[in-house]
């Protein structure tokens, strides 16, 4: 899993995604980026997804608020409104809900190709998970099999952990 603030920095730089509300929730973990267009599909979320909505099926203010509340209750990390198409702006009530519940809400310009956006962020999430697993394996080997230094020291050194700093 990767923190949402890290995902946001990449998405801001490469896709001009902007934080609109819920800033205090940026420390949430993200394990996937998923497009959800109707409330029927919310039940398939498992938690920690960054959900994208274009508004093709839901675009009025009250429905967007209800949708956001349900996405939040499903355990999602945050929601991205693809603005400039059916959704022209994020409703004030959605932003108030986001701030009140520390639930990050973002805007993404309509011109962004969503498949490229999702692919880029999911690749970053996957790479972070692989790095985390590699570090965990190295730590286990260091504790359980210290004689096998060549198998774990390169990973630990990359993280700044080595014999020169008292470890």
mmCIF file with all atom_site columns, C-alpha atoms in Angstrom:
data_model
loop_
_atom_site.group_PDB
_atom_site.id
_atom_site.type_symbol
_atom_site.label_atom_id
_atom_site.label_alt_id
_atom_site.label_comp_id
_atom_site.label_asym_id
_atom_site.label_entity_id
_atom_site.label_seq_id
_atom_site.pdbx_PDB_ins_code
_atom_site.Cartn_x
_atom_site.Cartn_y
_atom_site.Cartn_z
_atom_site.occupancy
_atom_site.B_iso_or_equiv
_atom_site.pdbx_formal_charge
_atom_site.auth_seq_id
_atom_site.auth_comp_id
_atom_site.auth_asym_id
_atom_site.auth_atom_id
_atom_site.pdbx_PDB_model_num
ATOM 1   C CA . UNK A 1 1   ? 0.000   0.000   0.000   1.00 0.00 ? 1   UNK A CA 1
ATOM 2   C CA . UNK A 1 2   ? 1.100   3.558   -0.639  1.00 0.00 ? 2   UNK A CA 1
ATOM 3   C CA . UNK A 1 3   ? 0.043   6.766   1.079   1.00 0.00 ? 3   UNK A CA 1
ATOM 4   C CA . UNK A 1 4   ? -2.448  8.964   -0.724  1.00 0.00 ? 4   UNK A CA 1
ATOM 5   C CA . UNK A 1 5   ? -0.251  12.054  -0.346  1.00 0.00 ? 5   UNK A CA 1
ATOM 6   C CA . UNK A 1 6   ? 2.439   10.332  -2.449  1.00 0.00 ? 6   UNK A CA 1
ATOM 7   C CA . UNK A 1 7   ? -0.107  9.371   -5.111  1.00 0.00 ? 7   UNK A CA 1
ATOM 8   C CA . UNK A 1 8   ? -1.417  12.929  -5.078  1.00 0.00 ? 8   UNK A CA 1
ATOM 9   C CA . UNK A 1 9   ? 2.023   14.457  -5.698  1.00 0.00 ? 9   UNK A CA 1
ATOM 10  C CA . UNK A 1 10  ? 2.510   12.295  -8.803  1.00 0.00 ? 10  UNK A CA 1
ATOM 11  C CA . UNK A 1 11  ? -1.040  12.914  -10.048 1.00 0.00 ? 11  UNK A CA 1
ATOM 12  C CA . UNK A 1 12  ? -0.697  16.662  -9.497  1.00 0.00 ? 12  UNK A CA 1
ATOM 13  C CA . UNK A 1 13  ? 2.540   16.799  -11.475 1.00 0.00 ? 13  UNK A CA 1
ATOM 14  C CA . UNK A 1 14  ? 1.582   14.471  -14.335 1.00 0.00 ? 14  UNK A CA 1
ATOM 15  C CA . UNK A 1 15  ? -2.197  14.856  -14.623 1.00 0.00 ? 15  UNK A CA 1
ATOM 16  C CA . UNK A 1 16  ? -3.007  18.193  -12.942 1.00 0.00 ? 16  UNK A CA 1
ATOM 17  C CA . UNK A 1 17  ? -5.188  16.465  -10.310 1.00 0.00 ? 17  UNK A CA 1
ATOM 18  C CA . UNK A 1 18  ? -6.039  18.999  -7.569  1.00 0.00 ? 18  UNK A CA 1
ATOM 19  C CA . UNK A 1 19  ? -7.034  18.521  -3.949  1.00 0.00 ? 19  UNK A CA 1
ATOM 20  C CA . UNK A 1 20  ? -10.412 20.193  -3.366  1.00 0.00 ? 20  UNK A CA 1
ATOM 21  C CA . UNK A 1 21  ? -11.252 19.052  0.173   1.00 0.00 ? 21  UNK A CA 1
ATOM 22  C CA . UNK A 1 22  ? -10.490 16.629  2.993   1.00 0.00 ? 22  UNK A CA 1
ATOM 23  C CA . UNK A 1 23  ? -6.802  17.489  3.194   1.00 0.00 ? 23  UNK A CA 1
ATOM 24  C CA . UNK A 1 24  ? -6.358  15.944  6.653   1.00 0.00 ? 24  UNK A CA 1
ATOM 25  C CA . UNK A 1 25  ? -7.078  12.520  5.123   1.00 0.00 ? 25  UNK A CA 1
ATOM 26  C CA . UNK A 1 26  ? -4.056  12.487  2.815   1.00 0.00 ? 26  UNK A CA 1
ATOM 27  C CA . UNK A 1 27  ? -2.243  9.993   5.052   1.00 0.00 ? 27  UNK A CA 1
ATOM 28  C CA . UNK A 1 28  ? -4.708  7.251   4.046   1.00 0.00 ? 28  UNK A CA 1
ATOM 29  C CA . UNK A 1 29  ? -3.358  4.189   2.289   1.00 0.00 ? 29  UNK A CA 1
ATOM 30  C CA . UNK A 1 30  ? -4.248  3.432   -1.335  1.00 0.00 ? 30  UNK A CA 1
ATOM 31  C CA . UNK A 1 31  ? -4.136  -0.019  -2.900  1.00 0.00 ? 31  UNK A CA 1
ATOM 32  C CA . UNK A 1 32  ? -5.914  0.608   -6.208  1.00 0.00 ? 32  UNK A CA 1
ATOM 33  C CA . UNK A 1 33  ? -7.489  3.229   -8.491  1.00 0.00 ? 33  UNK A CA 1
ATOM 34  C CA . UNK A 1 34  ? -10.972 2.267   -9.602  1.00 0.00 ? 34  UNK A CA 1
ATOM 35  C CA . UNK A 1 35  ? -13.698 3.948   -11.666 1.00 0.00 ? 35  UNK A CA 1
ATOM 36  C CA . UNK A 1 36  ? -17.192 3.682   -10.198 1.00 0.00 ? 36  UNK A CA 1
ATOM 37  C CA . UNK A 1 37  ? -20.073 5.338   -12.015 1.00 0.00 ? 37  UNK A CA 1
ATOM 38  C CA . UNK A 1 38  ? -23.151 4.087   -10.172 1.00 0.00 ? 38  UNK A CA 1
ATOM 39  C CA . UNK A 1 39  ? -24.023 3.270   -6.596  1.00 0.00 ? 39  UNK A CA 1
ATOM 40  C CA . UNK A 1 40  ? -24.668 -0.370  -7.594  1.00 0.00 ? 40  UNK A CA 1
ATOM 41  C CA . UNK A 1 41  ? -20.912 -0.973  -7.941  1.00 0.00 ? 41  UNK A CA 1
ATOM 42  C CA . UNK A 1 42  ? -19.912 0.460   -4.572  1.00 0.00 ? 42  UNK A CA 1
ATOM 43  C CA . UNK A 1 43  ? -20.564 -2.943  -2.985  1.00 0.00 ? 43  UNK A CA 1
ATOM 44  C CA . UNK A 1 44  ? -17.619 -4.356  -4.955  1.00 0.00 ? 44  UNK A CA 1
ATOM 45  C CA . UNK A 1 45  ? -15.125 -2.039  -3.258  1.00 0.00 ? 45  UNK A CA 1
ATOM 46  C CA . UNK A 1 46  ? -12.925 -3.708  -0.646  1.00 0.00 ? 46  UNK A CA 1
ATOM 47  C CA . UNK A 1 47  ? -11.435 -0.570  0.908   1.00 0.00 ? 47  UNK A CA 1
ATOM 48  C CA . UNK A 1 48  ? -8.502  1.754   0.283   1.00 0.00 ? 48  UNK A CA 1
ATOM 49  C CA . UNK A 1 49  ? -9.382  2.426   -3.372  1.00 0.00 ? 49  UNK A CA 1
ATOM 50  C CA . UNK A 1 50  ? -9.036  5.855   -4.894  1.00 0.00 ? 50  UNK A CA 1
ATOM 51  C CA . UNK A 1 51  ? -12.377 6.089   -6.702  1.00 0.00 ? 51  UNK A CA 1
ATOM 52  C CA . UNK A 1 52  ? -12.817 8.046   -9.928  1.00 0.00 ? 52  UNK A CA 1
ATOM 53  C CA . UNK A 1 53  ? -16.229 9.267   -11.138 1.00 0.00 ? 53  UNK A CA 1
ATOM 54  C CA . UNK A 1 54  ? -16.911 10.987  -14.466 1.00 0.00 ? 54  UNK A CA 1
ATOM 55  C CA . UNK A 1 55  ? -20.544 11.782  -13.723 1.00 0.00 ? 55  UNK A CA 1
ATOM 56  C CA . UNK A 1 56  ? -21.884 10.007  -16.774 1.00 0.00 ? 56  UNK A CA 1
ATOM 57  C CA . UNK A 1 57  ? -24.705 8.534   -14.661 1.00 0.00 ? 57  UNK A CA 1
ATOM 58  C CA . UNK A 1 58  ? -24.654 10.827  -11.614 1.00 0.00 ? 58  UNK A CA 1
ATOM 59  C CA . UNK A 1 59  ? -24.082 14.557  -11.913 1.00 0.00 ? 59  UNK A CA 1
ATOM 60  C CA . UNK A 1 60  ? -26.588 16.491  -9.799  1.00 0.00 ? 60  UNK A CA 1
ATOM 61  C CA . UNK A 1 61  ? -25.448 17.909  -6.469  1.00 0.00 ? 61  UNK A CA 1
ATOM 62  C CA . UNK A 1 62  ? -27.572 15.770  -4.121  1.00 0.00 ? 62  UNK A CA 1
ATOM 63  C CA . UNK A 1 63  ? -26.719 12.518  -5.892  1.00 0.00 ? 63  UNK A CA 1
ATOM 64  C CA . UNK A 1 64  ? -23.013 13.391  -5.876  1.00 0.00 ? 64  UNK A CA 1
ATOM 65  C CA . UNK A 1 65  ? -23.161 14.037  -2.130  1.00 0.00 ? 65  UNK A CA 1
ATOM 66  C CA . UNK A 1 66  ? -24.928 10.719  -1.488  1.00 0.00 ? 66  UNK A CA 1
ATOM 67  C CA . UNK A 1 67  ? -22.442 8.933   -3.773  1.00 0.00 ? 67  UNK A CA 1
ATOM 68  C CA . UNK A 1 68  ? -19.477 10.505  -1.936  1.00 0.00 ? 68  UNK A CA 1
ATOM 69  C CA . UNK A 1 69  ? -20.892 9.499   1.450   1.00 0.00 ? 69  UNK A CA 1
ATOM 70  C CA . UNK A 1 70  ? -21.322 5.899   0.284   1.00 0.00 ? 70  UNK A CA 1
ATOM 71  C CA . UNK A 1 71  ? -17.829 5.782   -1.210  1.00 0.00 ? 71  UNK A CA 1
ATOM 72  C CA . UNK A 1 72  ? -16.444 7.068   2.089   1.00 0.00 ? 72  UNK A CA 1
ATOM 73  C CA . UNK A 1 73  ? -18.429 4.537   4.148   1.00 0.00 ? 73  UNK A CA 1
ATOM 74  C CA . UNK A 1 74  ? -17.131 1.756   1.872   1.00 0.00 ? 74  UNK A CA 1
ATOM 75  C CA . UNK A 1 75  ? -13.637 2.507   3.180   1.00 0.00 ? 75  UNK A CA 1
ATOM 76  C CA . UNK A 1 76  ? -12.254 4.187   0.087   1.00 0.00 ? 76  UNK A CA 1
ATOM 77  C CA . UNK A 1 77  ? -9.124  6.309   0.401   1.00 0.00 ? 77  UNK A CA 1
ATOM 78  C CA . UNK A 1 78  ? -10.632 9.231   -1.513  1.00 0.00 ? 78  UNK A CA 1
ATOM 79  C CA . UNK A 1 79  ? -12.636 10.258  -4.549  1.00 0.00 ? 79  UNK A CA 1
ATOM 80  C CA . UNK A 1 80  ? -11.623 11.947  -7.803  1.00 0.00 ? 80  UNK A CA 1
ATOM 81  C CA . UNK A 1 81  ? -14.217 13.961  -9.717  1.00 0.00 ? 81  UNK A CA 1
ATOM 82  C CA . UNK A 1 82  ? -13.429 14.071  -13.427 1.00 0.00 ? 82  UNK A CA 1
ATOM 83  C CA . UNK A 1 83  ? -14.541 17.667  -14.008 1.00 0.00 ? 83  UNK A CA 1
ATOM 84  C CA . UNK A 1 84  ? -15.327 19.436  -17.244 1.00 0.00 ? 84  UNK A CA 1
ATOM 85  C CA . UNK A 1 85  ? -17.790 16.897  -18.651 1.00 0.00 ? 85  UNK A CA 1
ATOM 86  C CA . UNK A 1 86  ? -21.071 16.076  -16.905 1.00 0.00 ? 86  UNK A CA 1
ATOM 87  C CA . UNK A 1 87  ? -19.564 17.276  -13.595 1.00 0.00 ? 87  UNK A CA 1
ATOM 88  C CA . UNK A 1 88  ? -18.616 20.927  -13.996 1.00 0.00 ? 88  UNK A CA 1
ATOM 89  C CA . UNK A 1 89  ? -17.741 21.559  -10.350 1.00 0.00 ? 89  UNK A CA 1
ATOM 90  C CA . UNK A 1 90  ? -17.733 19.762  -7.030  1.00 0.00 ? 90  UNK A CA 1
ATOM 91  C CA . UNK A 1 91  ? -20.817 20.689  -5.007  1.00 0.00 ? 91  UNK A CA 1
ATOM 92  C CA . UNK A 1 92  ? -20.203 22.769  -1.858  1.00 0.00 ? 92  UNK A CA 1
ATOM 93  C CA . UNK A 1 93  ? -21.956 20.138  0.294   1.00 0.00 ? 93  UNK A CA 1
ATOM 94  C CA . UNK A 1 94  ? -19.537 17.469  -0.968  1.00 0.00 ? 94  UNK A CA 1
ATOM 95  C CA . UNK A 1 95  ? -16.565 19.638  -0.004  1.00 0.00 ? 95  UNK A CA 1
ATOM 96  C CA . UNK A 1 96  ? -18.057 20.338  3.422   1.00 0.00 ? 96  UNK A CA 1
ATOM 97  C CA . UNK A 1 97  ? -18.582 16.597  3.931   1.00 0.00 ? 97  UNK A CA 1
ATOM 98  C CA . UNK A 1 98  ? -14.989 15.911  2.824   1.00 0.00 ? 98  UNK A CA 1
ATOM 99  C CA . UNK A 1 99  ? -13.522 18.427  5.265   1.00 0.00 ? 99  UNK A CA 1
ATOM 100 C CA . UNK A 1 100 ? -15.753 17.300  8.128   1.00 0.00 ? 100 UNK A CA 1
ATOM 101 C CA . UNK A 1 101 ? -14.772 13.647  7.625   1.00 0.00 ? 101 UNK A CA 1
ATOM 102 C CA . UNK A 1 102 ? -11.122 14.057  6.515   1.00 0.00 ? 102 UNK A CA 1
ATOM 103 C CA . UNK A 1 103 ? -12.072 12.358  3.246   1.00 0.00 ? 103 UNK A CA 1
ATOM 104 C CA . UNK A 1 104 ? -9.893  13.555  0.358   1.00 0.00 ? 104 UNK A CA 1
ATOM 105 C CA . UNK A 1 105 ? -11.758 14.861  -2.686  1.00 0.00 ? 105 UNK A CA 1
ATOM 106 C CA . UNK A 1 106 ? -9.882  15.698  -5.868  1.00 0.00 ? 106 UNK A CA 1
ATOM 107 C CA . UNK A 1 107 ? -10.601 17.152  -9.288  1.00 0.00 ? 107 UNK A CA 1
ATOM 108 C CA . UNK A 1 108 ? -9.121  15.767  -12.483 1.00 0.00 ? 108 UNK A CA 1
ATOM 109 C CA . UNK A 1 109 ? -9.481  17.652  -15.773 1.00 0.00 ? 109 UNK A CA 1
ATOM 110 C CA . UNK A 1 110 ? -11.837 16.093  -18.315 1.00 0.00 ? 110 UNK A CA 1
ATOM 111 C CA . UNK A 1 111 ? -9.096  16.131  -20.957 1.00 0.00 ? 111 UNK A CA 1
ATOM 112 C CA . UNK A 1 112 ? -7.020  13.560  -19.012 1.00 0.00 ? 112 UNK A CA 1
ATOM 113 C CA . UNK A 1 113 ? -7.178  10.088  -20.529 1.00 0.00 ? 113 UNK A CA 1
ATOM 114 C CA . UNK A 1 114 ? -8.541  8.040   -17.610 1.00 0.00 ? 114 UNK A CA 1
ATOM 115 C CA . UNK A 1 115 ? -6.936  4.760   -18.627 1.00 0.00 ? 115 UNK A CA 1
ATOM 116 C CA . UNK A 1 116 ? -3.514  6.415   -18.712 1.00 0.00 ? 116 UNK A CA 1
ATOM 117 C CA . UNK A 1 117 ? -4.215  8.027   -15.328 1.00 0.00 ? 117 UNK A CA 1
ATOM 118 C CA . UNK A 1 118 ? -5.327  4.778   -13.707 1.00 0.00 ? 118 UNK A CA 1
ATOM 119 C CA . UNK A 1 119 ? -2.539  2.733   -15.287 1.00 0.00 ? 119 UNK A CA 1
ATOM 120 C CA . UNK A 1 120 ? 0.124   5.179   -14.125 1.00 0.00 ? 120 UNK A CA 1
ATOM 121 C CA . UNK A 1 121 ? -1.125  5.335   -10.544 1.00 0.00 ? 121 UNK A CA 1
ATOM 122 C CA . UNK A 1 122 ? -1.795  1.591   -10.259 1.00 0.00 ? 122 UNK A CA 1
ATOM 123 C CA . UNK A 1 123 ? 1.731   0.894   -11.548 1.00 0.00 ? 123 UNK A CA 1
ATOM 124 C CA . UNK A 1 124 ? 3.113   3.200   -8.885  1.00 0.00 ? 124 UNK A CA 1
ATOM 125 C CA . UNK A 1 125 ? 1.033   1.458   -6.205  1.00 0.00 ? 125 UNK A CA 1
ATOM 126 C CA . UNK A 1 126 ? 2.195   -1.966  -7.396  1.00 0.00 ? 126 UNK A CA 1
ATOM 127 C CA . UNK A 1 127 ? 5.852   -0.881  -7.407  1.00 0.00 ? 127 UNK A CA 1
ATOM 128 C CA . UNK A 1 128 ? 5.533   0.492   -3.863  1.00 0.00 ? 128 UNK A CA 1
ATOM 129 C CA . UNK A 1 129 ? 4.025   -2.814  -2.714  1.00 0.00 ? 129 UNK A CA 1
ATOM 130 C CA . UNK A 1 130 ? 6.921   -4.744  -4.270  1.00 0.00 ? 130 UNK A CA 1
ATOM 131 C CA . UNK A 1 131 ? 9.472   -2.471  -2.576  1.00 0.00 ? 131 UNK A CA 1
ATOM 132 C CA . UNK A 1 132 ? 7.705   -2.869  0.762   1.00 0.00 ? 132 UNK A CA 1
ATOM 133 C CA . UNK A 1 133 ? 7.647   -6.661  0.447   1.00 0.00 ? 133 UNK A CA 1
ATOM 134 C CA . UNK A 1 134 ? 11.335  -6.682  -0.485  1.00 0.00 ? 134 UNK A CA 1
ATOM 135 C CA . UNK A 1 135 ? 12.191  -4.588  2.600   1.00 0.00 ? 135 UNK A CA 1
ATOM 136 C CA . UNK A 1 136 ? 10.103  -6.837  4.859   1.00 0.00 ? 136 UNK A CA 1
ATOM 137 C CA . UNK A 1 137 ? 11.843  -9.937  3.480   1.00 0.00 ? 137 UNK A CA 1
ATOM 138 C CA . UNK A 1 138 ? 15.252  -8.337  4.001   1.00 0.00 ? 138 UNK A CA 1
ATOM 139 C CA . UNK A 1 139 ? 14.432  -7.475  7.617   1.00 0.00 ? 139 UNK A CA 1
ATOM 140 C CA . UNK A 1 140 ? 13.257  -11.039 8.295   1.00 0.00 ? 140 UNK A CA 1
ATOM 141 C CA . UNK A 1 141 ? 16.444  -12.476 6.788   1.00 0.00 ? 141 UNK A CA 1
ATOM 142 C CA . UNK A 1 142 ? 18.577  -10.055 8.803   1.00 0.00 ? 142 UNK A CA 1
ATOM 143 C CA . UNK A 1 143 ? 16.994  -11.264 12.035  1.00 0.00 ? 143 UNK A CA 1
ATOM 144 C CA . UNK A 1 144 ? 16.555  -14.948 11.236  1.00 0.00 ? 144 UNK A CA 1
ATOM 145 C CA . UNK A 1 145 ? 19.579  -15.629 8.993   1.00 0.00 ? 145 UNK A CA 1
ATOM 146 C CA . UNK A 1 146 ? 22.239  -12.982 9.704   1.00 0.00 ? 146 UNK A CA 1
ATOM 147 C CA . UNK A 1 147 ? 24.981  -15.098 8.066   1.00 0.00 ? 147 UNK A CA 1
ATOM 148 C CA . UNK A 1 148 ? 23.266  -14.576 4.658   1.00 0.00 ? 148 UNK A CA 1
ATOM 149 C CA . UNK A 1 149 ? 24.242  -10.882 4.458   1.00 0.00 ? 149 UNK A CA 1
ATOM 150 C CA . UNK A 1 150 ? 24.613  -10.840 0.679   1.00 0.00 ? 150 UNK A CA 1
ATOM 151 C CA . UNK A 1 151 ? 20.912  -11.648 0.279   1.00 0.00 ? 151 UNK A CA 1
ATOM 152 C CA . UNK A 1 152 ? 19.546  -8.808  2.445   1.00 0.00 ? 152 UNK A CA 1
ATOM 153 C CA . UNK A 1 153 ? 22.196  -6.081  2.844   1.00 0.00 ? 153 UNK A CA 1
ATOM 154 C CA . UNK A 1 154 ? 21.657  -4.418  -0.577  1.00 0.00 ? 154 UNK A CA 1
ATOM 155 C CA . UNK A 1 155 ? 17.985  -3.799  0.259   1.00 0.00 ? 155 UNK A CA 1
ATOM 156 C CA . UNK A 1 156 ? 18.767  -2.537  3.772   1.00 0.00 ? 156 UNK A CA 1
ATOM 157 C CA . UNK A 1 157 ? 21.547  -0.266  2.520   1.00 0.00 ? 157 UNK A CA 1
ATOM 158 C CA . UNK A 1 158 ? 19.138  1.228   -0.020  1.00 0.00 ? 158 UNK A CA 1
ATOM 159 C CA . UNK A 1 159 ? 16.875  2.146   2.934   1.00 0.00 ? 159 UNK A CA 1
ATOM 160 C CA . UNK A 1 160 ? 19.788  3.693   4.842   1.00 0.00 ? 160 UNK A CA 1
ATOM 161 C CA . UNK A 1 161 ? 20.189  0.784   7.215   1.00 0.00 ? 161 UNK A CA 1
ATOM 162 C CA . UNK A 1 162 ? 23.716  -0.558  7.555   1.00 0.00 ? 162 UNK A CA 1
ATOM 163 C CA . UNK A 1 163 ? 26.485  -1.497  9.948   1.00 0.00 ? 163 UNK A CA 1
ATOM 164 C CA . UNK A 1 164 ? 28.040  1.982   9.760   1.00 0.00 ? 164 UNK A CA 1
ATOM 165 C CA . UNK A 1 165 ? 25.105  3.626   11.544  1.00 0.00 ? 165 UNK A CA 1
ATOM 166 C CA . UNK A 1 166 ? 24.916  1.271   14.506  1.00 0.00 ? 166 UNK A CA 1
ATOM 167 C CA . UNK A 1 167 ? 22.519  -1.249  13.029  1.00 0.00 ? 167 UNK A CA 1
#
